[in-house]
């Protein structure tokens, strides 16, 4: 029996309040008989009680066009899909999924930003967070109710004393002046007849709080703290009622006395106003709100899930430092905050300071630089106990030093009194890897945890110090790995809109997005290779991994403008060999305070990226049917590649920078003349790996490429040698040192157990974990052969003494997997191909084989 899953709406996990009037639809098919192929599909749309069906002759099932008139604001429709094959029979229709549009037109908004107007120092980090509220009457039965909400700052809404939603740190961080995200909440079950009350907590967040290093900057997007809320009620009799933020709302300081993204949160429970968000609360002592302005054209619906708490982690140990300080060890470097359940006298204060590492048995906070990273809770003295966690901050930490605990800190953690709450953008997990080497498995876990902690609304570099910004180069190199672990399609395509919003008129792509100023090096913004190339290479990655031509269409102009800029900078000789460049950032040979001083010429890196980005724009144009653009940028890519060879490849086939990154770039970016030159480059790269004792000799640019470059040139053994090396610098050195996330520096923790003295020493930086994509594609052997995994390449490369490896991936067509074992010279592989996809199987030494959907088992002799 052919079964069809409920369709997916665009890239949404929860299609409520979406911003696309014509959302595309995708579906997966299971249990189809061998040889079955979809030849047509029928989409059933139920709107306003009427059912309409639309039949299309097509084999496609990913991101298919909306079949009918566009959605209107607030409209709810139900969608089901049935599929048919060559035999003419139809499947049973899929379950229905409800899709609901948000507010699609600026005219739909009547809410205005409202908040307190306190007499405060705008440059202070001690400005008081506030509450806002209003009450309203519901006079008849309600059929549905929605809250559309956002803020200047961060918000958490309440209705009739109950928290609205499960998101946190909303609305996240965007280029606020051009794009402020709002969320839609179904609050039908919270509304009651009679008096109701709605309100919101507010905190500085990224909007007006301190951002940046060397003291940072405040009020970068505005100096107000305001809630924008529009509550809409649909009565059973058809009437509508709107309660929107306006001048009738009231405001008061909240029990949060201090809050900041970097510094943490201080809360005084004695200042709580019980029932403040419930009907009947007396707010006569509250102040009238100040009403601010917001262009409703800048309010945008989300394309990805919000940030949420997704896991609780209990302490694994309670330590006593030499100083006598008490420290909780959560056993995992994570991102979130600590929730406490505590009983004690009024006025007692519990303080928690967090850090990623200990040194000499003490909490070590130097790597946090200017981030206080501490929270405090002053008890109200409730005899029944008090439960609290911060609302508007997050920390990167494994350890929490606890002071002022009124109970038994040795016993209380075991009862759940102190728990780390893990938060990140609530992305769907899509990729899993296992193998016979426990250290490699731990490395993979470290990559996953590092990604979770740095996908907090935007893809950040680090989650703990006074930085936490969206470095473009980091996600450019990590994009393939991210796409193999989680469904990042909606989140990263949304972030790319911010990249374009912050892109300069001349095409310059910032070092990080959203842009904030810097007192050193990064301001004014200058074009830089690898970082600016996020405009071309990340859209291409998303297309390859998710099959979404829409991201190419949306980002084509941004990508083209970047390449046009670099073309003008390079000039007629096609060499980008002038100006500021980061090059192969954090090459382990670089001095701690000069991480751009790498073994590979930074201009070699720049010109290589120029060639690759020009080629990417040509490829994008070809997909989009832009024939002239495809020809122009293809020719440009050829010219740059020729110039690269003339300038950086010697007559003997060596690179002028005889370094691993140089060879990896030339091989993977296809910049060499022919197979013979590629073979020479691969051989030399293998020699350099051996000469370095299999230790890492690459930085941000080279590390994601070097294993692939070795593999495709026939040196897979050298790639395994690099992977499995345990001495510093190496991936497994970090694992042997107890790492539970990937570090910024190969030696963030030195062999003697002390922390690297550099001022950039994060213990949670995902970029160097990009090797996980190679683990999936080459070690286990699963990769897209066509965009969106329409065709899958299964090509495992056993080696390194591994006796088994496996990978599972939730492709747009369903689950694909391969698991292989090697025993007594026999390689056995089990392969799963989802319905709608086909595959090619390339086992070592065997003839290539085409596979249709279904489960396949193969075994060959492997020498």
PDB file of C-alpha atoms in Angstrom, residues 21 27 57 59 166 171 198 255 282 335 369 383-384 411 459 548 561 615 643 656 667 697-698 707 754 787 822 863:
ATOM      1  CA  UNK A  21       0.911  33.760   0.229  1.00  0.00           C
ATOM      2  CA  UNK A  27       5.695  15.319   0.677  1.00  0.00           C
ATOM      3  CA  UNK A  57       1.203  15.279 -14.037  1.00  0.00           C
ATOM      4  CA  UNK A  59       7.260  13.076 -10.892  1.00  0.00           C
ATOM      5  CA  UNK A 166       7.172  27.989  24.240  1.00  0.00           C
ATOM      6  CA  UNK A 171      11.923  37.843  18.196  1.00  0.00           C
ATOM      7  CA  UNK A 198      -2.681  40.395  28.291  1.00  0.00           C
ATOM      8  CA  UNK A 255      11.283  42.136  38.990  1.00  0.00           C
ATOM      9  CA  UNK A 282      -5.152  46.900  39.864  1.00  0.00           C
ATOM     10  CA  UNK A 335      24.332  26.919  25.668  1.00  0.00           C
ATOM     11  CA  UNK A 369      36.518  38.844  28.072  1.00  0.00           C
ATOM     12  CA  UNK A 383       7.627  28.716  52.147  1.00  0.00           C
ATOM     13  CA  UNK A 384       6.400  26.504  49.289  1.00  0.00           C
ATOM     14  CA  UNK A 411      22.371  16.823  47.719  1.00  0.00           C
ATOM     15  CA  UNK A 459      24.643  31.305  13.029  1.00  0.00           C
ATOM     16  CA  UNK A 548      15.359  24.828  -3.303  1.00  0.00           C
ATOM     17  CA  UNK A 561      26.967  42.015  -6.857  1.00  0.00           C
ATOM     18  CA  UNK A 615      31.632  29.701 -11.018  1.00  0.00           C
ATOM     19  CA  UNK A 643      45.199  33.540 -13.833  1.00  0.00           C
ATOM     20  CA  UNK A 656      53.858  28.888  -4.742  1.00  0.00           C
ATOM     21  CA  UNK A 667      41.866  20.678  -5.987  1.00  0.00           C
ATOM     22  CA  UNK A 697      48.283  22.487   9.331  1.00  0.00           C
ATOM     23  CA  UNK A 698      45.221  24.343   8.063  1.00  0.00           C
ATOM     24  CA  UNK A 707      40.159  15.618   3.744  1.00  0.00           C
ATOM     25  CA  UNK A 754      46.209  25.607  30.820  1.00  0.00           C
ATOM     26  CA  UNK A 787      20.147  18.774  -5.772  1.00  0.00           C
ATOM     27  CA  UNK A 822      34.200  -4.792   7.487  1.00  0.00           C
ATOM     28  CA  UNK A 863      41.514  -5.713   0.405  1.00  0.00           C
TER      29      UNK A 863
END
